[in-house]
Tab-separated table of C-alpha atoms in Angstrom:
chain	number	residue	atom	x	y	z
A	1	UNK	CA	-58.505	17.601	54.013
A	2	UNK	CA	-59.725	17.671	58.080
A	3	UNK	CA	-56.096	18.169	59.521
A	4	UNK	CA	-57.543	16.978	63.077
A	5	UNK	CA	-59.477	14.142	61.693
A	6	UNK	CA	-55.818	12.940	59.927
A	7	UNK	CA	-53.742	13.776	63.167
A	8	UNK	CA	-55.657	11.249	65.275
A	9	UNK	CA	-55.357	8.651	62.351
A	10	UNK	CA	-51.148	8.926	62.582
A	11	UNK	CA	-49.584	5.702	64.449
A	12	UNK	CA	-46.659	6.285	66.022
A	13	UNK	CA	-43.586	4.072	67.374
A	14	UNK	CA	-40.630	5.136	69.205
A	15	UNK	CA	-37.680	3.131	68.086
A	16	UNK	CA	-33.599	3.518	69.615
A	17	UNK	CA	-32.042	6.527	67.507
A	18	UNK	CA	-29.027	5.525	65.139
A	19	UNK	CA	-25.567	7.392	65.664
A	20	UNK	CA	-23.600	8.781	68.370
A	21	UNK	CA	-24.922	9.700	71.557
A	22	UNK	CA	-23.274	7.960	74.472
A	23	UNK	CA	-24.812	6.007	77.310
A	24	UNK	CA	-28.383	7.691	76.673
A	25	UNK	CA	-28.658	6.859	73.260
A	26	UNK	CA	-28.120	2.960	74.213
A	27	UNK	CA	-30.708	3.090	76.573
A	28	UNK	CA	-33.745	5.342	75.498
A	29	UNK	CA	-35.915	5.145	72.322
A	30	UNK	CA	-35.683	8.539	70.787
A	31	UNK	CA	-36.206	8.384	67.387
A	32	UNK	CA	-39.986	8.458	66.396
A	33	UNK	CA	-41.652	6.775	63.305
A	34	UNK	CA	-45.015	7.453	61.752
A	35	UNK	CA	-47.135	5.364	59.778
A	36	UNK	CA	-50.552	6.810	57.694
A	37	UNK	CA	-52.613	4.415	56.304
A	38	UNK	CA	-53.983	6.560	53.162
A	39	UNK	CA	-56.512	4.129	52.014
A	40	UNK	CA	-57.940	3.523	55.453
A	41	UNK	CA	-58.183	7.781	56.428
A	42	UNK	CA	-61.679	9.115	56.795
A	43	UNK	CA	-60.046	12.465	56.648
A	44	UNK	CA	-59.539	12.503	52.713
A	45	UNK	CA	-61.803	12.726	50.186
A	46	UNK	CA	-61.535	9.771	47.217
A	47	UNK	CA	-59.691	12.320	45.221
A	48	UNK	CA	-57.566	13.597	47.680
A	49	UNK	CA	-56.409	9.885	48.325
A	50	UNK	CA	-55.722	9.192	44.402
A	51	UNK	CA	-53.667	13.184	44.091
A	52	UNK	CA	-51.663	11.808	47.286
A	53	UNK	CA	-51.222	7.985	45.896
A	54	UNK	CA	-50.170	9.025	42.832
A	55	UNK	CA	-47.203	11.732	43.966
A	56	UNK	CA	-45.964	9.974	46.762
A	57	UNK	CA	-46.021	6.788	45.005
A	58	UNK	CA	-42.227	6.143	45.806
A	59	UNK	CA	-43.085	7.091	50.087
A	60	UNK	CA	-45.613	4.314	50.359
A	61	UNK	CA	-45.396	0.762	50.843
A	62	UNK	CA	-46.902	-2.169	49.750
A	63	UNK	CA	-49.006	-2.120	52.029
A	64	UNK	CA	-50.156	0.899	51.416
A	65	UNK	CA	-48.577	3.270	54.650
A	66	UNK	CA	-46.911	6.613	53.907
A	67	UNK	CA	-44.275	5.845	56.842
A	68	UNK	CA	-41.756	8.702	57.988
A	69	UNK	CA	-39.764	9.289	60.642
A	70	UNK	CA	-37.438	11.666	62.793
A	71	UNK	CA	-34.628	11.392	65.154
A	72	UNK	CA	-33.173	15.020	64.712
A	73	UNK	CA	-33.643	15.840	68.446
A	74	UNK	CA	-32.887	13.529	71.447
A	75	UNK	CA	-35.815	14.075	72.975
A	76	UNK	CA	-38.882	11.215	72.165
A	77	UNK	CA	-41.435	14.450	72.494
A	78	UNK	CA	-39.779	16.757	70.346
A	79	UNK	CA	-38.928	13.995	67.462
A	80	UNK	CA	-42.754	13.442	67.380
A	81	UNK	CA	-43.390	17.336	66.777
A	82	UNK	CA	-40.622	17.544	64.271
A	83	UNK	CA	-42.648	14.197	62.462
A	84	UNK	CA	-46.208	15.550	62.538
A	85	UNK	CA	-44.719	19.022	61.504
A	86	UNK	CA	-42.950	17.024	57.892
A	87	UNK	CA	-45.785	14.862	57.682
A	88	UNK	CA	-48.605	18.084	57.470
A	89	UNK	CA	-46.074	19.589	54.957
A	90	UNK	CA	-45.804	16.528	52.740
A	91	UNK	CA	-49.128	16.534	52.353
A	92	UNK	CA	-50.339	19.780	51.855
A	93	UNK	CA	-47.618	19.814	49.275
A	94	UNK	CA	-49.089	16.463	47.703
A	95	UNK	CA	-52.455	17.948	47.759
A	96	UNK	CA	-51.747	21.581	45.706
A	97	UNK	CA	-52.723	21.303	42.394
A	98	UNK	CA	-50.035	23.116	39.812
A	99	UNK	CA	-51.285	25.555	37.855
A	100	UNK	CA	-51.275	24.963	33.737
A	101	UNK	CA	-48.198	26.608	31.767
A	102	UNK	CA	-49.324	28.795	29.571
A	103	UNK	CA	-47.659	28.698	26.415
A	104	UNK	CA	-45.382	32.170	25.442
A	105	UNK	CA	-43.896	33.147	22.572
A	106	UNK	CA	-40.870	35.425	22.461
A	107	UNK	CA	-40.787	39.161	22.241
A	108	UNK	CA	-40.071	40.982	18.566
A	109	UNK	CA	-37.265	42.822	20.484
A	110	UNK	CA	-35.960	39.577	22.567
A	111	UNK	CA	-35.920	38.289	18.586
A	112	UNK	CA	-33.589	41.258	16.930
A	113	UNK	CA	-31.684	41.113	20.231
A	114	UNK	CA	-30.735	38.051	19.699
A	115	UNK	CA	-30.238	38.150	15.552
A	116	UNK	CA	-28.267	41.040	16.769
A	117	UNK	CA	-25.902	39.364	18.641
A	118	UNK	CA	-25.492	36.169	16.605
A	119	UNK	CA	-24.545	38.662	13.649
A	120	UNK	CA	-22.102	40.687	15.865
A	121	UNK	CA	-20.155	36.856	16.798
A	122	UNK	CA	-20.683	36.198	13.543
A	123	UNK	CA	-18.386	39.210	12.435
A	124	UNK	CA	-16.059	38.712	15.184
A	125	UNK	CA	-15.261	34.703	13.926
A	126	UNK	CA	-15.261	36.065	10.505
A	127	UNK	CA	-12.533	38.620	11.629
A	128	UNK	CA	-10.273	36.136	12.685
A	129	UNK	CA	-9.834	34.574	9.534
A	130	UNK	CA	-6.760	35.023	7.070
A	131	UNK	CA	-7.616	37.804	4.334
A	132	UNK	CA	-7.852	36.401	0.672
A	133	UNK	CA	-4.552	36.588	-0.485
């Protein structure tokens, strides 16, 4: 993955911000939206682009854009920080490969531990029974 190779790939579009914010809000366009064509990027390798397509199947569109956005600050600068900043970090995570669970069996003493203690509830259930009569 070239990180600078992806950054200069990113489209960006700065749209009016949802929510409260008074007379600003109605007149500037705050909230920022990025769109990564992951097909198209000459910053992945062919693998990269399947590991990416295939987890973040449900972030991309027909059309094949991984499309995100931000409007957690009210500045149009700081939005597009907070954006590239998610964007990186959706990625990398996209891109680590999970290591293989290796199979374990349990302990001889995790095994009488816990014979131990079904036999102790055991006696206490059996202890709350009626004697013979």
């Amino acid at each position: 993955m070239d990180q600078h190779q992806i950054e200069t790939e990113l489209e960006f579009k700065a749209v009016r911000s949802s929510g409260p914010g008074g007379q600003h809000a109605n007149k500037t366009s705050t909230k920022v939206e990025l769109s990564f064509h992951v097909e198209n990027s000459n910053g992945l390798s062919e693998a990269e682009k399947g590991r990416i397509q295939r987890k973040l199947e449900n972030r991309i569109n027909r059309e094949g854009f991984l499309k995100m956005s931000s409007e957690d600050s009210r500045s149009q600068h700081s939005n597009r920080e907070i954006v590239i900043h998610n964007f990186l970090e959706v990625i990398k995570s996209a891109l680590k490969k999970q290591k293989p669970r290796k199979k374990t069996k349990p302990s001889r003493a995790s095994k009488l531990k816990r014979l131990h203690s079904k036999k102790k509830r055991s006696e206490i259930k059996a202890n709350r029974k009626n004697p013979l009569k």
